[in-house]
Backbone as a ProteinNet text record, in pm:
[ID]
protein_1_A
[PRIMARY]
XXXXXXXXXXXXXXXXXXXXXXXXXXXXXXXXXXXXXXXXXXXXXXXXXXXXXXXXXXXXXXXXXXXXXXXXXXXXXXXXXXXXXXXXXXXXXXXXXXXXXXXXXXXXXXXXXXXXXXXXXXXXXXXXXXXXXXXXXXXXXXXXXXXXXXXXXXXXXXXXXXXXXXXXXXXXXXXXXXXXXXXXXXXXXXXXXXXXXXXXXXXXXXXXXXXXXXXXXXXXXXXXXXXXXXXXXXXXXXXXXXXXXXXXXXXX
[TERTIARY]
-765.7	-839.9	-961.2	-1086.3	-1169.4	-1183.6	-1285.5	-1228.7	-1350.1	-1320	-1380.6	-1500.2	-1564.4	-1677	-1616.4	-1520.9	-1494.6	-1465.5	-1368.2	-1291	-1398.3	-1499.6	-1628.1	-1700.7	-1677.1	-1789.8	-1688.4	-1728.6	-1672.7	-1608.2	-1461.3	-1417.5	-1518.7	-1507.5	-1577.5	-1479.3	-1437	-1332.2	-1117.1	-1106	-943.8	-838.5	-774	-676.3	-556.7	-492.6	-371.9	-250.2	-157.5	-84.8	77	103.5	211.7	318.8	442.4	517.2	568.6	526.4	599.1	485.5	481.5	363.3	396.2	533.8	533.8	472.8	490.2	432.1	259.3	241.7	77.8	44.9	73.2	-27.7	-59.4	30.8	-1.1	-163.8	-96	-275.2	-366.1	-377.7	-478.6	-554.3	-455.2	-483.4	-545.8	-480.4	-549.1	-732	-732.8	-885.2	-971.4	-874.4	-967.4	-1040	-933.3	-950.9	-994	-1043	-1016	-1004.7	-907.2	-810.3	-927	-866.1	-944.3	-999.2	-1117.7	-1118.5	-1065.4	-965	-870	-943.2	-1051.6	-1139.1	-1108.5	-1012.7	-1043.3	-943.9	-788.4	-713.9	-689.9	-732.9	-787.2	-662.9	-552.3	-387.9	-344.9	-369.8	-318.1	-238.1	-167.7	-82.9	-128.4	52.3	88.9	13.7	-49.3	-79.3	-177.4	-168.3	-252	-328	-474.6	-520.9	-641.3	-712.8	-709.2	-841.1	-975.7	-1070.2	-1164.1	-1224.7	-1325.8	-1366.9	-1426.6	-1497.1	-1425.4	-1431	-1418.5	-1490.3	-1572.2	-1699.5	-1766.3	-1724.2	-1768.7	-1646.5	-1597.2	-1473.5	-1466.5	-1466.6	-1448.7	-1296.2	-1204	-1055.1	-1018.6	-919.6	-838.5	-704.4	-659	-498.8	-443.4	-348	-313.9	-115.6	-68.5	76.5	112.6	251.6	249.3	270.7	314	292.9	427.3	476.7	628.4	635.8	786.9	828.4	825.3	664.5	703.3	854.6	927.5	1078.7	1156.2	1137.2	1227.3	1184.3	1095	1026	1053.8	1080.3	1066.5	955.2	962.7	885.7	933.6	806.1	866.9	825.8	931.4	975.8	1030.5	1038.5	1087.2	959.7	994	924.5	841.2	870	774.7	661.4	661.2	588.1	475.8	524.5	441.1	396.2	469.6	343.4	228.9	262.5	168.6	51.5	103	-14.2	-122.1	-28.1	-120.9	-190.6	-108.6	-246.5	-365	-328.2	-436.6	-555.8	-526.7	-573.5	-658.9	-581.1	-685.6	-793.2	-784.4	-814.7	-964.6	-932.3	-1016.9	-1154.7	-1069.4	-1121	-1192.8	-1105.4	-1178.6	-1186.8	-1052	-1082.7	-1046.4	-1119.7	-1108.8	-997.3	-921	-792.7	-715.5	-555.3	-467	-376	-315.3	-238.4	-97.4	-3.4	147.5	228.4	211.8	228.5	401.8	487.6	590.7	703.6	825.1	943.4	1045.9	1077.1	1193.1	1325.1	1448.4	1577.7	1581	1686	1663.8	1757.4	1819.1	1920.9	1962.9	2064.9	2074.7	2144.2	2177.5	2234.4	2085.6	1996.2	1897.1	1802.4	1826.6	1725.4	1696.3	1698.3	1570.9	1631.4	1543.9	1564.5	1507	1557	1535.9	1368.6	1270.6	1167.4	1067.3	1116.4	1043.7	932	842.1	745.7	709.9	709.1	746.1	559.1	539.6	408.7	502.2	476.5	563.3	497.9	583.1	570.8	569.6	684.5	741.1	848.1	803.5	883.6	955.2	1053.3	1159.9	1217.4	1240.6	1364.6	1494.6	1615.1	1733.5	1855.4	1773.9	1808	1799.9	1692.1	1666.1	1762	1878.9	1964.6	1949.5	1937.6	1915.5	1994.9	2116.9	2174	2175.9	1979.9	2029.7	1891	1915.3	1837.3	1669.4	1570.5	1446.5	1435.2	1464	1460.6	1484.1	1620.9	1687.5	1547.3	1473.1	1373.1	1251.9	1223.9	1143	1188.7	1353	1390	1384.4	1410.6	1368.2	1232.3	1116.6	988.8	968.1	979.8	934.4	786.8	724.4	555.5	547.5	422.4	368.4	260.7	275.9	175.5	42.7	-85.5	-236.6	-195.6	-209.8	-163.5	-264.8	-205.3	-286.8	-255.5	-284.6	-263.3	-333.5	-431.6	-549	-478.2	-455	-383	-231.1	-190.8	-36.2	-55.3	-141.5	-157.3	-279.6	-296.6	-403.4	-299.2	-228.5	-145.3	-19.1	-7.4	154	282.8	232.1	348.6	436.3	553.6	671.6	638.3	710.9	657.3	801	846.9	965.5	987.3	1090.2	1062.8	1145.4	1111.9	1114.4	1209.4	1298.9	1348.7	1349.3	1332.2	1345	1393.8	1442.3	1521.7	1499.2	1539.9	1508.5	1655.8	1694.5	1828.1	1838.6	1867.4	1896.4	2042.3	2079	2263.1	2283.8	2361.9	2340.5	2515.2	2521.2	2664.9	2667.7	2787.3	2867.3	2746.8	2723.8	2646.3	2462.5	2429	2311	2293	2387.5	2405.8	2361.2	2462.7	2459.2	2345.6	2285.6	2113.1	2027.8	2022.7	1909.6	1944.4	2061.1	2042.3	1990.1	2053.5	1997.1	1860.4	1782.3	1621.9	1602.5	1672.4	1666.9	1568.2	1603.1	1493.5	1545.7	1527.1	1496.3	1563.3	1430.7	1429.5	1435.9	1502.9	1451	1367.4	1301.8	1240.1	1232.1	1134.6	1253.4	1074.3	955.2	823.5	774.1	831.3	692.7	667.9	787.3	792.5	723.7	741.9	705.3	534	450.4	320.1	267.6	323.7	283.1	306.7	388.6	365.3	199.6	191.5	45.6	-56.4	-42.8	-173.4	-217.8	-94.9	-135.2	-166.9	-149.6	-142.1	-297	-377.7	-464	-591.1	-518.8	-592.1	-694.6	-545.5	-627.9	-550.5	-572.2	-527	-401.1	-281.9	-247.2	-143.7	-159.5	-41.9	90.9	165.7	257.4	287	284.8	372.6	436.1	596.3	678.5	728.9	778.4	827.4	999.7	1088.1	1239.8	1261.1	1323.1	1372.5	1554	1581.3	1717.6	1785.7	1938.6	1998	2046.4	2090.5	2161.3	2283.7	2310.6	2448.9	2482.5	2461	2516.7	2630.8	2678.9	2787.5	2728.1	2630.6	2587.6	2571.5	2567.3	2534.3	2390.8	2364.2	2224	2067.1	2158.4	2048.7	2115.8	2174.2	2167	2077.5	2086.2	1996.8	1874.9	1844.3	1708.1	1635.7	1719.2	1651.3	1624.9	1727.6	1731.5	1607.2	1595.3	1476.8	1340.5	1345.5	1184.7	1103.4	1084.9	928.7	924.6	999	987.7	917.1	961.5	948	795.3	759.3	598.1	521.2	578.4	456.8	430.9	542.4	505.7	417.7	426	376.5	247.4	215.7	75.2	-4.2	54.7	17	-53.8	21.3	36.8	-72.7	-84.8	-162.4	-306.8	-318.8	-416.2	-497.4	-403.4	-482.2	-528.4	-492.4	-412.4	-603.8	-568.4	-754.6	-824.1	-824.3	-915.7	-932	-843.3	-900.1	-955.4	-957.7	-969.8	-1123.4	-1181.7	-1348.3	-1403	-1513.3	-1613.4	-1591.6	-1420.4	-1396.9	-1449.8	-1362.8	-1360.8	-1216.4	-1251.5	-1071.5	-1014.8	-1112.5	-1093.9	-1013.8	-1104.9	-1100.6	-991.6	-912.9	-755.7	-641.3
3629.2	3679.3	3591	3621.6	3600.1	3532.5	3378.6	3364.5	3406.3	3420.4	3447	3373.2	3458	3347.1	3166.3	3219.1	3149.7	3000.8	3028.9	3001.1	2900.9	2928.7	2867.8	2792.6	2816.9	2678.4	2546.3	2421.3	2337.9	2320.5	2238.3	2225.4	2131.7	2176.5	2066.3	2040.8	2094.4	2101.2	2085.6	1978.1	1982.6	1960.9	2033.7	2020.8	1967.9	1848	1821.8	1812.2	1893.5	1919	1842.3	1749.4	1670.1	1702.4	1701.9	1770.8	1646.3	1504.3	1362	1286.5	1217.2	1101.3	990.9	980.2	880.2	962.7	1050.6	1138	1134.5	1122.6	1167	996.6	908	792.4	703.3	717.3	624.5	675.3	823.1	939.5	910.3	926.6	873.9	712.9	583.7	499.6	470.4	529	488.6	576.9	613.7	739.9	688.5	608.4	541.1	673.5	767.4	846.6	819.7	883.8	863.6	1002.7	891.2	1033.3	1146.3	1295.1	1372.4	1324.2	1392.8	1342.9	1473.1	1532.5	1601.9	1773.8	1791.4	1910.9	2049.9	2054.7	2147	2227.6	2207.3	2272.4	2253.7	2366.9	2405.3	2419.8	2408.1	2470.3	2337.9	2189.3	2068.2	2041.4	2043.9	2052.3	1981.1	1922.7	1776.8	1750.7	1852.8	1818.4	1758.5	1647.1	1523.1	1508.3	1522.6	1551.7	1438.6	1413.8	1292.2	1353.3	1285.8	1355.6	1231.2	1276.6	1157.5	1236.9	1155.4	1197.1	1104.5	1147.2	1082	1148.4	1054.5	1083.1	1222.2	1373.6	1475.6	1559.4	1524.7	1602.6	1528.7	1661.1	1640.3	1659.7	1565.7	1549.5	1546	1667.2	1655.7	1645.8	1557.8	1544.3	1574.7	1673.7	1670	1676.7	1677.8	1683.1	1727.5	1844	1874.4	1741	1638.3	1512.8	1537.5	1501.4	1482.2	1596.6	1643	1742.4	1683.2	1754.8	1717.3	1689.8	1811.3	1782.7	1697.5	1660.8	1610.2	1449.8	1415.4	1302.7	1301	1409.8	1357.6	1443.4	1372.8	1486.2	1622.1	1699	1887.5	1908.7	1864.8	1945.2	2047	2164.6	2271.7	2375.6	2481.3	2622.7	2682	2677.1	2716.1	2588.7	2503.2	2387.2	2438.3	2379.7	2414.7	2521.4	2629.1	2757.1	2802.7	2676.5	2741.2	2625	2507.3	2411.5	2468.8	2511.9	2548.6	2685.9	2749	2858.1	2856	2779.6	2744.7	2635.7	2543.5	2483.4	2510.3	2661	2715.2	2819.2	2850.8	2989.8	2811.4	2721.6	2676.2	2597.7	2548.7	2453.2	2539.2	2653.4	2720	2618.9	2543.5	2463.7	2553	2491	2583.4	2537.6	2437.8	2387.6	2348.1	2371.6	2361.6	2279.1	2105.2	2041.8	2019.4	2068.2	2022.9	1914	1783.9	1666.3	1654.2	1617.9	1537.6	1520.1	1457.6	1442.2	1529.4	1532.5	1679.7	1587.9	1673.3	1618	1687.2	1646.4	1659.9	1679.8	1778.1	1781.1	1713.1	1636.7	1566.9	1619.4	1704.5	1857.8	1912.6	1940.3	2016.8	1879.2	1755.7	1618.2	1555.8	1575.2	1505.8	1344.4	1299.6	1120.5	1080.4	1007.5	934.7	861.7	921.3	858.5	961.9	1029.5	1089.6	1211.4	1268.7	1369.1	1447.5	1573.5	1717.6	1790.8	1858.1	1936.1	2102.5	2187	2242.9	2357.1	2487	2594.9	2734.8	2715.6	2842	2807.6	2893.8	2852	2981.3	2959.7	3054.6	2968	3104.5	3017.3	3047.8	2967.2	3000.7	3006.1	3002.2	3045.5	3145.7	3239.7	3394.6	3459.9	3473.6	3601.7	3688.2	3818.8	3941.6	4056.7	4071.2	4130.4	4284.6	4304.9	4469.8	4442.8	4589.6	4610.2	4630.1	4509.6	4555.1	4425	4428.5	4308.8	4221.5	4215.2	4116.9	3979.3	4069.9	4025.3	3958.9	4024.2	3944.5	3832.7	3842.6	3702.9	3577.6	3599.9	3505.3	3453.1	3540.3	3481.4	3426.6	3486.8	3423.7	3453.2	3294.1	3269	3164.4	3169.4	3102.7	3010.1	2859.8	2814.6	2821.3	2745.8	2802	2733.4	2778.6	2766.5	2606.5	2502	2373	2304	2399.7	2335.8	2202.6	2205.2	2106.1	1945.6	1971	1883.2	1806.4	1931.7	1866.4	1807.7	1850.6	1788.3	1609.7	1631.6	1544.1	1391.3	1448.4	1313.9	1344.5	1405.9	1434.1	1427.4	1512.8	1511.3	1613.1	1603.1	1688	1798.2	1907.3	2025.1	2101.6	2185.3	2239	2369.9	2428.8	2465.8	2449.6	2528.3	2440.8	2540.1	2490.1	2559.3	2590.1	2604.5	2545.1	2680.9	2550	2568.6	2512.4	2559.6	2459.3	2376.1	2329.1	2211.8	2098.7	1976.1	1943.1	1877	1924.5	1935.7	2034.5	2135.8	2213.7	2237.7	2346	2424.2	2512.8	2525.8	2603.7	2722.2	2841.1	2909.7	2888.3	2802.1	2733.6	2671.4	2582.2	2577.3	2662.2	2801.6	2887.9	2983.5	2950.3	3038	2966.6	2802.8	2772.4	2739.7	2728.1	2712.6	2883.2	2984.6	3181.2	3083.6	3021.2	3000.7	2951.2	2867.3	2819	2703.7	2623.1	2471.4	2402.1	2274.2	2130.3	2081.6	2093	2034.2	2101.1	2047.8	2120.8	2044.1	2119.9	2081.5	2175.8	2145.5	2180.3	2269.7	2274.6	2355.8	2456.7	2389.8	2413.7	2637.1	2656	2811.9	2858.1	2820.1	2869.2	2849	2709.1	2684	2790.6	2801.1	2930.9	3082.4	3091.7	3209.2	3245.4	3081.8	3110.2	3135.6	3019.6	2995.7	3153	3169.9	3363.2	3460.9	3439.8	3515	3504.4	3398.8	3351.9	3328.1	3385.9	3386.9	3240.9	3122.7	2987	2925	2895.1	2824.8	2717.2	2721.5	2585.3	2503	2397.4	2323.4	2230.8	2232	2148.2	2005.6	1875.9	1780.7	1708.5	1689.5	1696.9	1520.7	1420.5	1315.4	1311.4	1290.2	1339.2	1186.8	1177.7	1065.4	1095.6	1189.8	1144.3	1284.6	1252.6	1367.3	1431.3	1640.1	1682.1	1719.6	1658.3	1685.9	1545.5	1477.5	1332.3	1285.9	1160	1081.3	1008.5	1004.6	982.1	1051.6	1019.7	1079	1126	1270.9	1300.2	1235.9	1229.9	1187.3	1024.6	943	834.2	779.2	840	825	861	978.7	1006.3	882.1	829.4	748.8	568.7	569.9	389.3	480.2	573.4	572.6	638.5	677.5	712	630.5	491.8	426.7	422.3	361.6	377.4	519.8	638.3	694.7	785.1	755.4	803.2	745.5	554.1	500.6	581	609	673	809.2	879.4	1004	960.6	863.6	853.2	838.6	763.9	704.1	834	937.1	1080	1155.8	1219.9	1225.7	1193.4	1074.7	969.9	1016	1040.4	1062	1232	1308.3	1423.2	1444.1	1406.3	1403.2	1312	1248.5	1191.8	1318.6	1364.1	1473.1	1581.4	1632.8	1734.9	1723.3	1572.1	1562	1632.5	1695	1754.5	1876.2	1880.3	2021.7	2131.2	2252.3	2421.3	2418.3	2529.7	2578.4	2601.8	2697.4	2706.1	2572.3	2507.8	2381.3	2267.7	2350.2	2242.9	2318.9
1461.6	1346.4	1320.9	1310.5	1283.6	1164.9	1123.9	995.2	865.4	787.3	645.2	650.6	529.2	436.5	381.8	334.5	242	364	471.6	516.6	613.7	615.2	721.4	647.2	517.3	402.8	420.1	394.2	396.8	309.4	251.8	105.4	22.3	-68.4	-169	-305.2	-311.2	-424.3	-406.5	-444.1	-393.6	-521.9	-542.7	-628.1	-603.1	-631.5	-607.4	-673.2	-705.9	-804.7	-745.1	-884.3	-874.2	-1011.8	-942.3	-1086	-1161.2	-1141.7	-1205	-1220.5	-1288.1	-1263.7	-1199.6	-1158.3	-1067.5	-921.9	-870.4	-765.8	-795.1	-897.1	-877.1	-916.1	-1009.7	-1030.2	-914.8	-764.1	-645.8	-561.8	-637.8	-534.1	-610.4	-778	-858.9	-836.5	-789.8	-807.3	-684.8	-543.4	-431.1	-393.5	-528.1	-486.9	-576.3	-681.3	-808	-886.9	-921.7	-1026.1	-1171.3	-1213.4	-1425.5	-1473.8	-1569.5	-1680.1	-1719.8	-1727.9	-1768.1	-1963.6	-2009.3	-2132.2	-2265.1	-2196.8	-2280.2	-2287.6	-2243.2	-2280.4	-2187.5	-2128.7	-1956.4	-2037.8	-2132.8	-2164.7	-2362.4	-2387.1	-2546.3	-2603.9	-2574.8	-2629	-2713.2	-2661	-2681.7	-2589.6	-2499.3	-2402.8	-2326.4	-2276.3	-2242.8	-2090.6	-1992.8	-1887.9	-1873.4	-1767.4	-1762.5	-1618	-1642.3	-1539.4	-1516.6	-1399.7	-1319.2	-1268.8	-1257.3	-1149.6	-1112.9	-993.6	-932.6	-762.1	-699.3	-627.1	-475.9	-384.3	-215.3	-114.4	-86.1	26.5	-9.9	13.2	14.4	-66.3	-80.5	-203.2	-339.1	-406.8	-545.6	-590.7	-562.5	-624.5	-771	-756.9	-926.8	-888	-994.5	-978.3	-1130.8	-1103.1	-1241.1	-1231.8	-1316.6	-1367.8	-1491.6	-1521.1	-1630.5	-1771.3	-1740.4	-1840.4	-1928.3	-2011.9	-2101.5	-2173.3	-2122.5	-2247.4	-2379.6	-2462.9	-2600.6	-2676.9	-2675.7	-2756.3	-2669.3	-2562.3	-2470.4	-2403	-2418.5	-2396.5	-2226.4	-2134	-1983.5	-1899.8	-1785.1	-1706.9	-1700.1	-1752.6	-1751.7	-1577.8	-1544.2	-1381.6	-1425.9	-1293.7	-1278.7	-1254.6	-1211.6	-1192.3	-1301.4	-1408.2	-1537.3	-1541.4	-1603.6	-1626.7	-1491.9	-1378.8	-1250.2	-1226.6	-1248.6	-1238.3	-1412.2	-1498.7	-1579.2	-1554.7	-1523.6	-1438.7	-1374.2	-1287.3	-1141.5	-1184.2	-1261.6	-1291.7	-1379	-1509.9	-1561.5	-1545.6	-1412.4	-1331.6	-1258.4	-1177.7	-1114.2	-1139.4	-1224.3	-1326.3	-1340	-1433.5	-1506.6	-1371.4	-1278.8	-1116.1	-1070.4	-1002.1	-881.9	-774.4	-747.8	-642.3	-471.9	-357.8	-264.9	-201.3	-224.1	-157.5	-259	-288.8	-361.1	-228.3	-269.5	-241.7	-339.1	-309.3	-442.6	-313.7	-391.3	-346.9	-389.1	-321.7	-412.4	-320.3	-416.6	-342.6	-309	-244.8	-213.5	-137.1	-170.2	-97.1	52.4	78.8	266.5	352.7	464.1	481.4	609.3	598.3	697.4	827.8	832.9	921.3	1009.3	930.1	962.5	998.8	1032.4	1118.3	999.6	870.2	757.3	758.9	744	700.8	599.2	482.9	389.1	426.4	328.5	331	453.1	515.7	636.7	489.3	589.3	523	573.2	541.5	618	561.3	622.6	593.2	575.5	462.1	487.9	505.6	540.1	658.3	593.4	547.5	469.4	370.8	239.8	96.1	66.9	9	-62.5	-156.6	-257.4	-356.4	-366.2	-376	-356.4	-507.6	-633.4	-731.5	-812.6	-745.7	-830.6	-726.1	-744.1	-674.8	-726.4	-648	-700.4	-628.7	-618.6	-499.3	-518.2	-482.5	-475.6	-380	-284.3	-172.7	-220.2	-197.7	-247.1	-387.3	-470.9	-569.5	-510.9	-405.5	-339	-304.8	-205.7	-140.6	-221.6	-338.3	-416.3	-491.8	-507.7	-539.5	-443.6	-360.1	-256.8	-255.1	-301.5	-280.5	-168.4	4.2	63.4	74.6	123.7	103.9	197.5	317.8	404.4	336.9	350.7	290.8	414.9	393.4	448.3	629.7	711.9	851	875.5	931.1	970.6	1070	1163.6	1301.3	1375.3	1330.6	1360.1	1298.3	1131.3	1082.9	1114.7	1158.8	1212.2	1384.4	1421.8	1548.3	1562.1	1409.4	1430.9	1380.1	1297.2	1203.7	1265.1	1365.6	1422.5	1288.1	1230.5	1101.2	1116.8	1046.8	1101.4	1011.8	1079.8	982.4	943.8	859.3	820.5	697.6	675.5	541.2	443.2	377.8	219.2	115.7	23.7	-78.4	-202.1	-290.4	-475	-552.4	-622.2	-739.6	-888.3	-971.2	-1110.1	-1077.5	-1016.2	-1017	-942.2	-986.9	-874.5	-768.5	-844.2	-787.6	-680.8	-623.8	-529.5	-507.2	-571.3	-608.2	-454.1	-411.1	-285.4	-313.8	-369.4	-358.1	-357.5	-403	-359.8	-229.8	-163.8	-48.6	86.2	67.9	75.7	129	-7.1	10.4	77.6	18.9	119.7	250.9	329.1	458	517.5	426.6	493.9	481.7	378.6	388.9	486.3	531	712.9	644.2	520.7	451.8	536.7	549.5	601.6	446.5	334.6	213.8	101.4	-33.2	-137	-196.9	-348.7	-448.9	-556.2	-683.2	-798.7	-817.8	-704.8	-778.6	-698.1	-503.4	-443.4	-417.9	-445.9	-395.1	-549	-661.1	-773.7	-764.7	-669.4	-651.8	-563	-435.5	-395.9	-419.3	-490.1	-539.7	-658.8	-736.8	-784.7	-724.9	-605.3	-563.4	-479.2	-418.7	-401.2	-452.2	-550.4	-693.8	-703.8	-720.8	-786.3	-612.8	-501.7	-362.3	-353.2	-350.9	-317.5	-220.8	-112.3	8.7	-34.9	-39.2	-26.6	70.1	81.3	145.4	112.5	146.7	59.9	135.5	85.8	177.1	65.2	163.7	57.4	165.9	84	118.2	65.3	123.6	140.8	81.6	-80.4	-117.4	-207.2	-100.3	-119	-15.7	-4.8	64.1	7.2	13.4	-52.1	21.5	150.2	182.4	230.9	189.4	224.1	124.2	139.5	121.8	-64.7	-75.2	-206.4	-298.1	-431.2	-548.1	-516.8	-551	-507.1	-655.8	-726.2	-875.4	-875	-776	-757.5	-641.8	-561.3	-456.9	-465.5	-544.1	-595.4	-643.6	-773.8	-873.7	-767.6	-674.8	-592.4	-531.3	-442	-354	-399.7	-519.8	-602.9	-537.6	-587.6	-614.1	-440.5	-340.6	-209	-149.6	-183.3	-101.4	-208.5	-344.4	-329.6	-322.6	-275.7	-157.7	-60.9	4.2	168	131.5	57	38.8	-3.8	-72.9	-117.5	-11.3	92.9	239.5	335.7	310.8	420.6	331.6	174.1	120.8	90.9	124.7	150.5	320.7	433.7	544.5	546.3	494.3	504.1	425.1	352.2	240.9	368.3	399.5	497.3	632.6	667.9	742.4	651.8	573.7	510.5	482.1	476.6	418.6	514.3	494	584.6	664.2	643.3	692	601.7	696.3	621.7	673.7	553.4	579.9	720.8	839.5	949.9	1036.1	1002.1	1127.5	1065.7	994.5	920.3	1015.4
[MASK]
++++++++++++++++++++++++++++++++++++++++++++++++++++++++++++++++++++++++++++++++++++++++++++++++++++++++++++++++++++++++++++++++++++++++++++++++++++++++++++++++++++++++++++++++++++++++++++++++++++++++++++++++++++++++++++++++++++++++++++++++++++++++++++

C-alpha cells in the first residue's frame, strides 16, 4: 500500500501518554520537560501534562494525575480514554506513544524488566457472550505497523491484554491467553481504541515489572519491581524518540 499524505510529512508533534507518574516523571525528566501551566484543560481536572521540545519534535507527556476522592493514581480504562481523547482532540499530535508497565507471562517467554513493542491489543474483561457483541468486546486493535523500528532497536515485539484489574481470576486467565498476550495492562486496548477513534497513529511499549502466573504475589512484585523497571522503560522510550526525530510515519 502506498503511503498517505499524512504518512510522508515528517512527525513534528508526539504525544506520550502515561497512566502513573511514576511511568511518565523518568520520560519528563530525561527530555527536560516543564509542567503544563494548567490552561489546555478548562474542566479543573487532575491531568498533568508536561511539554518541551527535542531536536525536531515537539513532546507532550501527560498522565491522568490523583483521584481527587481517592488520593491515587486514576489507572484504569476510563481515566485513560478520557486523557487520551481530550488530549488529542486539544494536540493534534501526529504520533500517539502509551508508555508503561505491564505484567508478563512467564509461559508465553516474558522476563521481569524485559520491554515488548506491542502488536496487537484486546481486552479480556468486557465479556459479551453473544455472536457479534462478543467481538466488539474484545476490542481487537493493531497498533501503527514499525518495522523499521523493531529492526533498528531489535526490541521484542508481542501482544497485549487489559483489563481494569490487576489480579487475574481463572476466567480472566482464560481470555487473555484466547488473546494469545505475552502481557497485561490496566489502559493500553482502551488507548487504542481512542486513538482510532480519533484516526492518530499509535504505538505501545510496555516494560514487564512483575509476573501474572508466577510463584509471587502479583501487587507484591509489582510494588518491589516499580522504580527498577520504569528506569528501563524510560531507557527504550528515550531511543524509540531518538529514532522517531526526522522521520514520517512511513519510514518507522
Amino acid at each position: 500500500m502506498a503511503a498517505t499524505g499524512d504518512e510522508q510529512r515528517p512527525i513534528s508533534t508526539l504525544l506520550i501518554f502515561a497512566a502513573m507518574d511514576s511511568e511518565a516523571l523518568p520520560i519528563v525528566e530525561h527530555f527536560k520537560l516543564s509542567p503544563d501551566d494548567g490552561s489546555l484543560f478548562l474542566l479543573g481536572v487532575p491531568w498533568i501534562r508536561y511539554h518541551g521540545y527535542y531536536k525536531d519534535l515537539n513532546i507532550y507527556v501527560i498522565y491522568p494525575g490523583k483521584d481527587r476522592d481517592f488520593g491515587i493514581n486514576s489507572v484504569g480504562t476510563v481515566p485513560a480514554s478520557l486523557v487520551t481523547y481530550a488530549t488529542i482532540q486539544a494536540l493534534k499530535p501526529d504520533l500517539l506513544i502509551n508508555a508503561g508497565t505491564a505484567g508478563g507471562f512467564k509461559v508465553k517467554g516474558a522476563s521481569i524488566f524485559d520491554v515488548f513493542l506491542v502488536s496487537d491489543l484486546a481486552f479480556h474483561d468486557r465479556r459479551i457472550p453473544i455472536p457479534g457483541p462478543d467481538k466488539y468486546g474484545l476490542g481487537r486493535r493493531q497498533s501503527y505497523p514499525t518495522p523499521n523500528l523493531v529492526k533498528e532497536l531489535n526490541i521484542k515485539v508481542c501482544k497485549l491484554s487489559t483489563g481494569d484489574l490487576l489480579d487475574m481470576s481463572p476466567q480472566d486467565e482464560t481470555c487473555i491467553l484466547a488473546n494469545d498476550a505475552t502481557i497485561v495492562d490496566m489502559e493500553g486496548a482502551a488507548v487504542a481504541y481512542v486513538s482510532n477513534l480519533m484516526r492518530v497513529p499509535a504505538i505501545f511499549i510496555k516494560a514487564v515489572s512483575n509476573f501474572v502466573d508466577g510463584e509471587t504475589s502479583i501487587h507484591e512484585e509489582f510494588e518491589q519491581n516499580l522504580q527498577a523497571t520504569v528506569v528501563v522503560l524510560q531507557k527504550v522510550v528515550a531511543q524509540v524518540v531518538e529514532f522517531i526525530n526526522g522521520k514520517c510515519l512511513s519510514e518507522l
